[in-house]
CSV table of C-alpha atoms and ligand atoms in Angstrom, one decimal:
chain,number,residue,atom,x,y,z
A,1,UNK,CA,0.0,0.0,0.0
A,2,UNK,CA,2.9,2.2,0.6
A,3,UNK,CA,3.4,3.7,-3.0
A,4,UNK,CA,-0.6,4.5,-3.1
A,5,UNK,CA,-0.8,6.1,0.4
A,6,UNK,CA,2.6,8.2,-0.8
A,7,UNK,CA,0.0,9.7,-3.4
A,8,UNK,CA,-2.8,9.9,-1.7
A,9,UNK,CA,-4.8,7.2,-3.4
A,10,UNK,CA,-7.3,5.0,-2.1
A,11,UNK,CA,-6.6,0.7,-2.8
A,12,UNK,CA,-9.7,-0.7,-3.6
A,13,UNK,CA,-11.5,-4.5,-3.7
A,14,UNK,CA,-11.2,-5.4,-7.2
A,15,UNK,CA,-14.2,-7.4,-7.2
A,16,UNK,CA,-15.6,-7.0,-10.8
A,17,UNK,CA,-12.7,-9.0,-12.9
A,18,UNK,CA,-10.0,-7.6,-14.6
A,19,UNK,CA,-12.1,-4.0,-16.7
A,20,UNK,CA,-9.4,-1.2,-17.1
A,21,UNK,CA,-11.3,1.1,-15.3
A,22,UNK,CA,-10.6,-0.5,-12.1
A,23,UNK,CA,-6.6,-1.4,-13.3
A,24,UNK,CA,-7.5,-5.1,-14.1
A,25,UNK,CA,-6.1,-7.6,-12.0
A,26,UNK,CA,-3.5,-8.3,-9.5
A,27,UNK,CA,0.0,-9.4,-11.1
A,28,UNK,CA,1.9,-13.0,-9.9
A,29,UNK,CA,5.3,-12.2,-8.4
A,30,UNK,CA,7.5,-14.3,-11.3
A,31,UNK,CA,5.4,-11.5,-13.7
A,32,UNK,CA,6.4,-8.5,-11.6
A,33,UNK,CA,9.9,-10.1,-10.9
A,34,UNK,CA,10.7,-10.9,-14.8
A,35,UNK,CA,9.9,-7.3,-15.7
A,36,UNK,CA,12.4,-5.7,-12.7
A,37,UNK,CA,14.4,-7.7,-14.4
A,38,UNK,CA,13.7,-6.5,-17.7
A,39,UNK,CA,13.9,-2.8,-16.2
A,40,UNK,CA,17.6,-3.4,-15.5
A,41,UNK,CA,19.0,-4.1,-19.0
A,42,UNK,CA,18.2,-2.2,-22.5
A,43,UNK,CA,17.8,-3.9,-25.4
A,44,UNK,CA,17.2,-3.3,-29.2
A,45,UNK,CA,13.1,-2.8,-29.1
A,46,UNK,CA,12.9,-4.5,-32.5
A,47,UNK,CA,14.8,-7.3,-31.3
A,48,UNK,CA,12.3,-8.0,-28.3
A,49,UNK,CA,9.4,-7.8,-30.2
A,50,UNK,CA,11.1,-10.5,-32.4
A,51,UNK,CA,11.3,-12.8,-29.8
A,52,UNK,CA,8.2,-11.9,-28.5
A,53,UNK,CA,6.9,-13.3,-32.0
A,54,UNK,CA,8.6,-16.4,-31.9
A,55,UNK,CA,6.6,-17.5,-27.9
A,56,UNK,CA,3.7,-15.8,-29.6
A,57,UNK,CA,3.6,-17.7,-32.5
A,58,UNK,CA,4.5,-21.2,-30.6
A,59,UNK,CA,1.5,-20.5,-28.9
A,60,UNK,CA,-1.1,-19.2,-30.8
A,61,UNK,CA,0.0,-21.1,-34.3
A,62,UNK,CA,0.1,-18.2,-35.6
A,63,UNK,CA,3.2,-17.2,-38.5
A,64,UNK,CA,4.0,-14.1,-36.2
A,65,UNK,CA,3.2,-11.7,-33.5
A,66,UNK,CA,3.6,-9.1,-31.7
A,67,UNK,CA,2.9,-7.4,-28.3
A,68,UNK,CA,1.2,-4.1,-28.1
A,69,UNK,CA,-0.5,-2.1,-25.0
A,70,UNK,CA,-3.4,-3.9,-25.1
A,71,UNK,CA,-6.1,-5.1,-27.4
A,72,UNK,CA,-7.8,-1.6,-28.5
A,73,UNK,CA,-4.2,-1.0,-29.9
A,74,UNK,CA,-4.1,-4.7,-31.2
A,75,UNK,CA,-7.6,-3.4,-33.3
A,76,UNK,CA,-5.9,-0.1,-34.2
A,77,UNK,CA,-3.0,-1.5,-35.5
A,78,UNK,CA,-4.3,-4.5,-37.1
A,79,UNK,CA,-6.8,-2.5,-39.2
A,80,UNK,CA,-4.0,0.2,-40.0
A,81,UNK,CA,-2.1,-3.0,-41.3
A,82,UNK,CA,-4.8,-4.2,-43.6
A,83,UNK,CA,-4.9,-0.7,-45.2
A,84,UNK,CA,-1.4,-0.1,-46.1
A,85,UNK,CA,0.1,-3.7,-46.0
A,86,UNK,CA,3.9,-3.3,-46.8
A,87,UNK,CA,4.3,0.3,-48.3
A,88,UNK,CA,5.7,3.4,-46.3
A,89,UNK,CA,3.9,6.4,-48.2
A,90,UNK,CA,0.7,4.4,-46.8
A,91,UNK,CA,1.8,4.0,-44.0
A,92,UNK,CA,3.1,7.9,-43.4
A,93,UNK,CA,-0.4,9.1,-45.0
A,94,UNK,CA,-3.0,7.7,-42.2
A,95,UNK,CA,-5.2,8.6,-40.9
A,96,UNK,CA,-5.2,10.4,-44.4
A,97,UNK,CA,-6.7,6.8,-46.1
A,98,UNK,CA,-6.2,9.0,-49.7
A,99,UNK,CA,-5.8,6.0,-52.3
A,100,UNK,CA,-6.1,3.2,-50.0
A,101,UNK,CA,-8.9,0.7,-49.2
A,102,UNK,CA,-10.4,2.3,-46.2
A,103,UNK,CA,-14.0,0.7,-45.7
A,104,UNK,CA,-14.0,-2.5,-42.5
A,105,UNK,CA,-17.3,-4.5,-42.2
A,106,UNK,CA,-18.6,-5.2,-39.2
A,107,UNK,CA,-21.7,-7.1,-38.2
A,108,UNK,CA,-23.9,-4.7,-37.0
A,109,UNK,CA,-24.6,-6.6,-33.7
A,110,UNK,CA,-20.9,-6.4,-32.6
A,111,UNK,CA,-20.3,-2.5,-33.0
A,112,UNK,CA,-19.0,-1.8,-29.6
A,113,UNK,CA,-17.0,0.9,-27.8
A,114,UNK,CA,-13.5,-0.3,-28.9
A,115,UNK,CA,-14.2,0.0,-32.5
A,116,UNK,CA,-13.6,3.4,-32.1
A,117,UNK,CA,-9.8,2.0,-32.3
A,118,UNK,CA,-10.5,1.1,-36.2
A,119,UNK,CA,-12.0,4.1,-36.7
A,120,UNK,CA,-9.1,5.7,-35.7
A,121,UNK,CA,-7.2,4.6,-38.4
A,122,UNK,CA,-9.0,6.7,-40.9
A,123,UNK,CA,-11.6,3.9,-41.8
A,124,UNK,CA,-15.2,4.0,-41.8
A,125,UNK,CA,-17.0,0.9,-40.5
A,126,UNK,CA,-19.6,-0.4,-42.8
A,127,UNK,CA,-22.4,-2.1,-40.9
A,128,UNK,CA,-24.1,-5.2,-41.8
A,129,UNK,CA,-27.1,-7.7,-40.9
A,130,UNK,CA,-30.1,-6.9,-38.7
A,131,UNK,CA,-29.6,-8.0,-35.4
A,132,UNK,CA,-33.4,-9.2,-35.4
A,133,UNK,CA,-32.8,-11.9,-32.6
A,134,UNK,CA,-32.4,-8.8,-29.7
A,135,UNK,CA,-36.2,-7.8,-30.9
A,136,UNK,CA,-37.3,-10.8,-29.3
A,137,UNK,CA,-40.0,-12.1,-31.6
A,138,UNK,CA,-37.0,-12.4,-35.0
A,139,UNK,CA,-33.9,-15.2,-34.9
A,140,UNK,CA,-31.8,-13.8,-37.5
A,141,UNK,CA,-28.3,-11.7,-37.6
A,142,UNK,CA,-25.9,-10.6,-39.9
A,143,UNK,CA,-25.6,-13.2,-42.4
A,144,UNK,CA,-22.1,-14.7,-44.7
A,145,UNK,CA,-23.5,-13.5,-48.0
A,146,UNK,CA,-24.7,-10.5,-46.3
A,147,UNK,CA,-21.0,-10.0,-45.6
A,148,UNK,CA,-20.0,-10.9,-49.2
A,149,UNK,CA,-22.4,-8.8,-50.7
A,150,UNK,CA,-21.1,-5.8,-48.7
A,151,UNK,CA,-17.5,-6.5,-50.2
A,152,UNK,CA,-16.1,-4.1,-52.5
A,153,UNK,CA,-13.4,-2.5,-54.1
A,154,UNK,CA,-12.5,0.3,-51.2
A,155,UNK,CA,-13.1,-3.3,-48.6
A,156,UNK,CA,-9.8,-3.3,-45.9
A,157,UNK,CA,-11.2,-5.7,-43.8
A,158,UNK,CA,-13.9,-7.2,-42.2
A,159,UNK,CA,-14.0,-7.3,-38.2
A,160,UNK,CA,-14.7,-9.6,-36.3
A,161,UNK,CA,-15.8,-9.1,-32.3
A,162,UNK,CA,-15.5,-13.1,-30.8
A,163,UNK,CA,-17.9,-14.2,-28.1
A,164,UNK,CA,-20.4,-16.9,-27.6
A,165,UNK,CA,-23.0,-14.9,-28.9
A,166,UNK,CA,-21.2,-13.4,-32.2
A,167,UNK,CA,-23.1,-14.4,-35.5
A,168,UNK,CA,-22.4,-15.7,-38.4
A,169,UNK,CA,-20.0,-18.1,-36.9
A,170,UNK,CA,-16.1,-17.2,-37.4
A,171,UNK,CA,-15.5,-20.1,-40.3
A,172,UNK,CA,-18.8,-18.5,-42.5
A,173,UNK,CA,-16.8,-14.8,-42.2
A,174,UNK,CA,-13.6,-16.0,-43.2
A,175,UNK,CA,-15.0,-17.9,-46.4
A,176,UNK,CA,-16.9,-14.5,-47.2
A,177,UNK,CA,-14.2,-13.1,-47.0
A,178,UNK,CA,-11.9,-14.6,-48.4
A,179,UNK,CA,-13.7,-15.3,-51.5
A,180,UNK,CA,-13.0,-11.7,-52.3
A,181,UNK,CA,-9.5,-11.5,-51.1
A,182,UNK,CA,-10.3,-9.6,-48.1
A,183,UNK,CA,-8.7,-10.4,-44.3
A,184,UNK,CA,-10.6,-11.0,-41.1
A,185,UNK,CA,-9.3,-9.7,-37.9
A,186,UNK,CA,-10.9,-11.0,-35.0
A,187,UNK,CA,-11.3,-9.3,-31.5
A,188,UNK,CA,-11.0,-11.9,-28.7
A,189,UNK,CA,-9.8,-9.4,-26.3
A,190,UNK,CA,-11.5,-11.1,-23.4
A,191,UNK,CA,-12.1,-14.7,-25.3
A,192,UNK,CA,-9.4,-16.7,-22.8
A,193,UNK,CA,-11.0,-18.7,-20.3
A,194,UNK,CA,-9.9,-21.4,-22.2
A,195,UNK,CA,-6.2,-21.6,-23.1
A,196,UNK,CA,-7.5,-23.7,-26.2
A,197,UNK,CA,-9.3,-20.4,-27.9
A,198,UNK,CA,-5.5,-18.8,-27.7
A,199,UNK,CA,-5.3,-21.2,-31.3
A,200,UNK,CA,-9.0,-21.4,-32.1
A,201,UNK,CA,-9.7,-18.0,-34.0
A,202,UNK,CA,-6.2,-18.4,-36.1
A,203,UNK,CA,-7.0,-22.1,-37.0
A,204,UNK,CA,-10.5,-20.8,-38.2
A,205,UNK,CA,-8.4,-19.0,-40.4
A,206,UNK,CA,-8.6,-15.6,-39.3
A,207,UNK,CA,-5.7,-13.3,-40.8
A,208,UNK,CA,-5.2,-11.5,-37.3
A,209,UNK,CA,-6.5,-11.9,-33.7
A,210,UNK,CA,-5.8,-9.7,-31.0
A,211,UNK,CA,-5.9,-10.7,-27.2
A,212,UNK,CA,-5.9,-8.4,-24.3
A,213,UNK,CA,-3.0,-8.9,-22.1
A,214,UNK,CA,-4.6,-7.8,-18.9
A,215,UNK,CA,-7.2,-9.5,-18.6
A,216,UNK,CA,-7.7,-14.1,-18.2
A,217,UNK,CA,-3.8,-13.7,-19.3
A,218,UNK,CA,-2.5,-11.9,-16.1
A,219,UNK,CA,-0.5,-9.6,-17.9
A,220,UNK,CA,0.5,-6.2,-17.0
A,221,UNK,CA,-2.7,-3.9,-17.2
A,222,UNK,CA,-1.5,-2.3,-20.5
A,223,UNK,CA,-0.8,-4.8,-22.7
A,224,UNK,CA,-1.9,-7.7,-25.8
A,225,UNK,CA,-1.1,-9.5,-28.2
A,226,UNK,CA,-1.4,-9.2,-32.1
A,227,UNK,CA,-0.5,-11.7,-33.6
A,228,UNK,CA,-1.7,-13.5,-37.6
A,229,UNK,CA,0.1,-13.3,-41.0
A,230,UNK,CA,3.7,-12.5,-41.4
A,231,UNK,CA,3.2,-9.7,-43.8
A,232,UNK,CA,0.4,-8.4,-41.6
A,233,UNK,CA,2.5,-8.6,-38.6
A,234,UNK,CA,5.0,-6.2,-40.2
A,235,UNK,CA,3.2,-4.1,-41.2
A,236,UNK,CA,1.4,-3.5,-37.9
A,237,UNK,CA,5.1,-3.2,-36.0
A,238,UNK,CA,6.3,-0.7,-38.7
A,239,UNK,CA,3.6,1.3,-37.3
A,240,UNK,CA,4.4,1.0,-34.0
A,241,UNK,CA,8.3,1.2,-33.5
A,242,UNK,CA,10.0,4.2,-33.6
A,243,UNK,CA,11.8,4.9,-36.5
A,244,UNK,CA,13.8,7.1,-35.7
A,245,UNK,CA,17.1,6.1,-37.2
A,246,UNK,CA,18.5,6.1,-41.2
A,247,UNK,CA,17.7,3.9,-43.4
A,248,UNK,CA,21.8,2.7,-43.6
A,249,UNK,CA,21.7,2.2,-40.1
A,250,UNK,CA,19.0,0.1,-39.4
A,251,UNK,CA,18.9,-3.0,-39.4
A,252,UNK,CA,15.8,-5.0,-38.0
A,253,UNK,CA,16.0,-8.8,-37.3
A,254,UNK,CA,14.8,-10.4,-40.6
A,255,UNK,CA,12.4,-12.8,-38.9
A,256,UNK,CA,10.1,-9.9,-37.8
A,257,UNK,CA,10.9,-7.3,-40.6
A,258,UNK,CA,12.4,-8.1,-44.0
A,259,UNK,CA,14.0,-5.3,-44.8
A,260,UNK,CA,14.6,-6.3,-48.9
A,261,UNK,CA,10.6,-6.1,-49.0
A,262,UNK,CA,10.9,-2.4,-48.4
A,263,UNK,CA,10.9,0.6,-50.8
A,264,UNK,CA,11.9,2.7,-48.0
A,265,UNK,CA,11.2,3.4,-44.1
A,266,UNK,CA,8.4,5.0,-43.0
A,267,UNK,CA,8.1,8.8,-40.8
A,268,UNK,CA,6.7,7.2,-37.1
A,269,UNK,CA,3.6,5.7,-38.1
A,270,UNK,CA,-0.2,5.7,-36.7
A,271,UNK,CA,0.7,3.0,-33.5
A,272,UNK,CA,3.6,5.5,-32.8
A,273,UNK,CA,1.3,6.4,-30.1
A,274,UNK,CA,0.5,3.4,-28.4
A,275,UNK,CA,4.2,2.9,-27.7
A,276,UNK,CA,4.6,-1.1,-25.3
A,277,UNK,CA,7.3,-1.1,-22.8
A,278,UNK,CA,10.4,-3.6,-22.6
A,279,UNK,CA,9.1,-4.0,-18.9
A,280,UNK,CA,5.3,-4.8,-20.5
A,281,UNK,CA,6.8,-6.6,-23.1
A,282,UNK,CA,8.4,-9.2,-20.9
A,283,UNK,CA,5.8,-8.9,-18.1
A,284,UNK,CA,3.0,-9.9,-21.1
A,285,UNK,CA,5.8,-12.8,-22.5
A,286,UNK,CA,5.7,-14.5,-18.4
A,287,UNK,CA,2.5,-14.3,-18.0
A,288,UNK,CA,1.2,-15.6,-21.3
A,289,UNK,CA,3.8,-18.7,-20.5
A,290,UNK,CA,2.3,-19.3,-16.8
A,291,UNK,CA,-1.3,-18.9,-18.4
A,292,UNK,CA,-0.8,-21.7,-20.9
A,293,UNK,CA,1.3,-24.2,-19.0
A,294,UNK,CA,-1.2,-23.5,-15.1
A,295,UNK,CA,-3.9,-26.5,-15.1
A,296,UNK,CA,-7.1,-24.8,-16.2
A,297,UNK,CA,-8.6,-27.0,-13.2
A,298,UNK,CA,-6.0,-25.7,-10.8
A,299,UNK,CA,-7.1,-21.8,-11.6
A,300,UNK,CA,-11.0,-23.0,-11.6
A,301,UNK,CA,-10.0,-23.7,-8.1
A,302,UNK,CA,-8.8,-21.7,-7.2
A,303,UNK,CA,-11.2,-18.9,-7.8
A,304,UNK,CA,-14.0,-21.6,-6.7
A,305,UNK,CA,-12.9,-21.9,-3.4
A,306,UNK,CA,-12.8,-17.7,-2.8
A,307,UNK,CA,-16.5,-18.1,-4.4
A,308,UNK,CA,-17.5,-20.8,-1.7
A,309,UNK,CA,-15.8,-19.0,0.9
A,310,UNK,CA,-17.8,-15.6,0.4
A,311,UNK,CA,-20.6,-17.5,-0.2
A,312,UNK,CA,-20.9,-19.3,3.5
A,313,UNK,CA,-20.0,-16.2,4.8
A,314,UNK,CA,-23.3,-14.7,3.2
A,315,UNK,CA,-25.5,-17.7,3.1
A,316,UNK,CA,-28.2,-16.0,6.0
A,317,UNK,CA,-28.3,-12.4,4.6
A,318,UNK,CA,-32.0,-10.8,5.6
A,319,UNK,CA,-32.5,-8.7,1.8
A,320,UNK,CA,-30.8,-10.7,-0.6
A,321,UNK,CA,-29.7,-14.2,-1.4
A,322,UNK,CA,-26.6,-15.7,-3.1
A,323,UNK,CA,-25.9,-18.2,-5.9
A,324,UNK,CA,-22.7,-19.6,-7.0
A,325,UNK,CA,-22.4,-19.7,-11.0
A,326,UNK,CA,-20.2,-22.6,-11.5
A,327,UNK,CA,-17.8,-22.0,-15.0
A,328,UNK,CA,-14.5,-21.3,-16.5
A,329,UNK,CA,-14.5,-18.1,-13.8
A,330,UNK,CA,-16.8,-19.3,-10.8
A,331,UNK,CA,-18.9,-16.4,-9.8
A,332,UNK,CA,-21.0,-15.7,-7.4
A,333,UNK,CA,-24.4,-14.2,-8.0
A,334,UNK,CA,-25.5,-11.6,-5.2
A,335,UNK,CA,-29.5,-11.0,-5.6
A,336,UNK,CA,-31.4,-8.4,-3.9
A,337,UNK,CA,-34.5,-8.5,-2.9
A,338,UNK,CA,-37.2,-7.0,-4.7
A,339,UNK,CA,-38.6,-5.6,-0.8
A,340,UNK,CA,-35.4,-4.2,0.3
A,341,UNK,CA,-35.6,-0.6,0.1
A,342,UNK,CA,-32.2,0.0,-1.8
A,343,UNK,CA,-32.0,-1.0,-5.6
A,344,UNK,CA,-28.9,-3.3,-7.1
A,345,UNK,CA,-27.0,0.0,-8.4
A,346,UNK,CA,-27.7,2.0,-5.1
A,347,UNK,CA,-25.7,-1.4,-3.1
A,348,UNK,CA,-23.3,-1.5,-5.8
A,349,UNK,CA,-22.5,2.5,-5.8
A,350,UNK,CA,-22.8,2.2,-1.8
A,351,UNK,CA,-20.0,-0.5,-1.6
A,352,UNK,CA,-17.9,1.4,-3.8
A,353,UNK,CA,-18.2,4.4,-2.4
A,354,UNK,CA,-17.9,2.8,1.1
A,355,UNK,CA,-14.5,2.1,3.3
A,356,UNK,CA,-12.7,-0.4,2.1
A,357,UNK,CA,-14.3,0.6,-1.7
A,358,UNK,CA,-15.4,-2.3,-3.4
A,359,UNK,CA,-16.4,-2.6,-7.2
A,360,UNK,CA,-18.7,-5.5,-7.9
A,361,UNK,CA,-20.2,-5.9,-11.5
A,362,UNK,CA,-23.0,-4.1,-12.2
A,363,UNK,CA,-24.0,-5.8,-15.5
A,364,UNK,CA,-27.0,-7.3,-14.4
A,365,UNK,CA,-28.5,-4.8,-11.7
A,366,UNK,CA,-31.1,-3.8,-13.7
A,367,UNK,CA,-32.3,-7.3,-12.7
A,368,UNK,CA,-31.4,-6.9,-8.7
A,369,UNK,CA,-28.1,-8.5,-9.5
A,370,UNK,CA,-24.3,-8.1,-8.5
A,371,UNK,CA,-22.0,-10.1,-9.7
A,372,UNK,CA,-18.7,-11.0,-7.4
A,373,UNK,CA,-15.3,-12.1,-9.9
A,374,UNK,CA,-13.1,-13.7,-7.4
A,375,UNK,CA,-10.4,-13.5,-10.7
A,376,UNK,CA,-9.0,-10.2,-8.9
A,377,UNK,CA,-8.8,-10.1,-5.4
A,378,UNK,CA,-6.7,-11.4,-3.1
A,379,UNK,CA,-7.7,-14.0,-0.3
A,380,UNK,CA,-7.3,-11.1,2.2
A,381,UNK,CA,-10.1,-8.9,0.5
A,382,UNK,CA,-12.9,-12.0,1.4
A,383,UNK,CA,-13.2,-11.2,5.0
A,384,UNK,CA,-13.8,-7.1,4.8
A,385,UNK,CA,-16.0,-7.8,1.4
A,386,UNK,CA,-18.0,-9.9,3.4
A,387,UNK,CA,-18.4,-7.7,6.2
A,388,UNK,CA,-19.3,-4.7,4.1
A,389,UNK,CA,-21.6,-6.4,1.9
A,390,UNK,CA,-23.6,-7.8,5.5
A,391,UNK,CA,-23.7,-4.4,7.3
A,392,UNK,CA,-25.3,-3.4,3.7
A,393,UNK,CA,-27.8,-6.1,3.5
A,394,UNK,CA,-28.2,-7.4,7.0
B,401,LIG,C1,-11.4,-5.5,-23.1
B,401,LIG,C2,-11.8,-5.4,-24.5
B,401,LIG,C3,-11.1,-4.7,-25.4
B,401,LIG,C4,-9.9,-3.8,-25.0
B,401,LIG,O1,-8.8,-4.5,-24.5
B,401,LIG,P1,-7.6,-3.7,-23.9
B,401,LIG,O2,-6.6,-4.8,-23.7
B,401,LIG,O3,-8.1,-3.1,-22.6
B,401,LIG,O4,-7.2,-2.7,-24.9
B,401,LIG,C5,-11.4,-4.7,-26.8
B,401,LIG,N1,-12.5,-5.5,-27.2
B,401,LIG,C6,-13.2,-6.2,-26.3
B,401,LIG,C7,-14.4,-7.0,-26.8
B,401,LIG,C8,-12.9,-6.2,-25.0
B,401,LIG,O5,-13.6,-7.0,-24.1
């Protein structure tokens, strides 16, 4: 606590899972040692990220890969990629898209609040399908030959946003796609729960996936992974090292960037801006190795046991219940009851505006439910959530 109390800042109970707005989760001690230790040498940035691709690609199957500051930037760059591919006045023009393909498709259902990330690129997202299904009484979504038939000559790329609701499945976007020459890059920033999906959306043939770093992974908080075709790859870290150095001089490891397949090198490009660390960059490179080789059983445990544990220690509340939502992430549901005088929200603002503060997930208030992730605390924080959460609910 000492470095936040130096500040003046408030710790909190991390109780809603690993969201950015509340700094994700808690880090293991080989991550935080690994990037001390990364802190204490320099090294040739281009050189890291090259043997950042070579774990990245062992793991993922992908040809190459790269780590950026999180999976917004993983979007950013990937669609900035798929506009310029391999030539530097491209890639000095953007967001000026003058001459280049600059249209990405999107299912209409899976516009979200990172897109904003393509769009800063220069590109204009062309919506597709009628997300009927959400009205209740239709079943349909977006569509493959929807897709295909919104494919045309100014087409970058079609995005893809990854979750167990996203329709048309992955495989029917890539063969729309693909049938007119056009990549898919797929957002599974928060798709890992299982370590098997770190392959899945590359061996469904997707041209790029990015990954958040922060989140399932236990990464530091600002960090992900791009990773996909080798041409692609390049072209996404010529946007996003610095450059700053003549053409006779450099000379960039040949595995990550051929240097023959250039005219010429670039100004700084778009990703300039979303600049990743050699602390982050090794931090991200642990962690992602202790993800994939940590029993998924052993981490289900883990978590399961914290759930069980706040949930004995709430089982005889007087205005609300509990339920424990057995999964990849074992939750546990909190569920107000409909008498008590206080709504969902006004519990979940009171805890975190309460001392110690604690943020729960408010997704489903509406329905008089909070959501406790036991993915981000501590063991310590059980016993004060608990006690907070029964002087709030009897
Ligand atoms: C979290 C998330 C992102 C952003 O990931 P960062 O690593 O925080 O940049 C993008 N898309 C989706 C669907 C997400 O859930």
């Amino acid at each position: 606590m000492g470095i936040y109390d130096d500040l003046g800042v408030r710790t909190i109970i991390n109780a809603k899972g690993p969201s950015t707005r509340v700094s994700g989760g808690l880090l293991a001690p080989e991550v935080t040692k690994a990037m001390t230790e990364a802190a204490a040498h320099c090294v040739d940035m281009a050189e890291l990220q090259a043997g950042a691709s070579k774990v990245i690609a062992g793991i993922t199957g992908a040809e190459a890969g790269i780590v950026t500051s999180g999976a917004a930037a993983g979007l950013l760059l990937g669609t900035a990629a798929c506009m310029t591919g391999l030539e530097p006045g491209r890639m000095a023009r953007l967001p000026d898209t003058t001459g280049m393909k600059n249209e990405v498709i999107m299912a209409r259902s899976q516009r979200n609040f990172y897109d904003h990330a393509v769009r800063t690129t220069g590109a204009r997202i062309v919506e597709v399908g009628l997300p009927d299904r959400v009205a209740g009484a239709g079943v349909r979504d977006a569509e493959g030959w929807e897709i295909s038939d919104a494919i045309g000559p100014a087409t970058a790329a079609v995005v893809y946003v990854a979750s167990g609701s996203s329709r048309p499945a992955l495989e029917e976007v890539v063969r729309a796609a693909h049938g007119k020459n056009v990549p898919v890059l797929v957002d599974a920033a928060g798709q890992l729960g299982p370590v098997s999906n770190l392959k899945k959306f590359i061996a469904a043939g997707a041209d790029l996936v990015t990954f958040s770093g922060g989140k399932a992974i236990g990464g530091p908080q600002g960090s992900g992974i791009l990773c996909g075709k080798r041409d692609l790859i390049m072209s996404a870290i010529l946007q996003s090292l610095d450059l700053d150095i003549d053409w006779a001089q450099w000379s960039p490891p040949a595995s990550l960037i051929d240097k023959d397949r250039l005219v010429g090198l670039p100004p700084h490009g778009i990703g300039r801006a979303c600049k990743v660390g050699k602390e982050t960059i090794v931090g991200l490179l642990v962690a992602l190795q202790r993800f994939v080789a940590e029993q998924e059983e052993t981490r289900r445990a883990v978590f399961l046991a914290r759930v069980e544990k706040i949930s004995n220690a709430l089982s005889r509340l007087r205005n609300a219940s509990v339920t424990v939502r057995d999964g990849m992430t074992p939750k546990l549901a909190l569920i107000v009851n409909p008498t008590h005088a206080k709504t969902a929200m006004e519990i979940c603002v009171a805890l975190q505006n309460g001392t110690p503060s604690i943020h729960v997930d408010p997704s489903q208030a509406a329905g008089g439910i909070l959501v406790i992730n036991p993915s981000c605390m501590a063991d310590a924080d059980v016993a004060p959530l608990t006690q907070r959460v029964r002087e709030l609910l009897g």
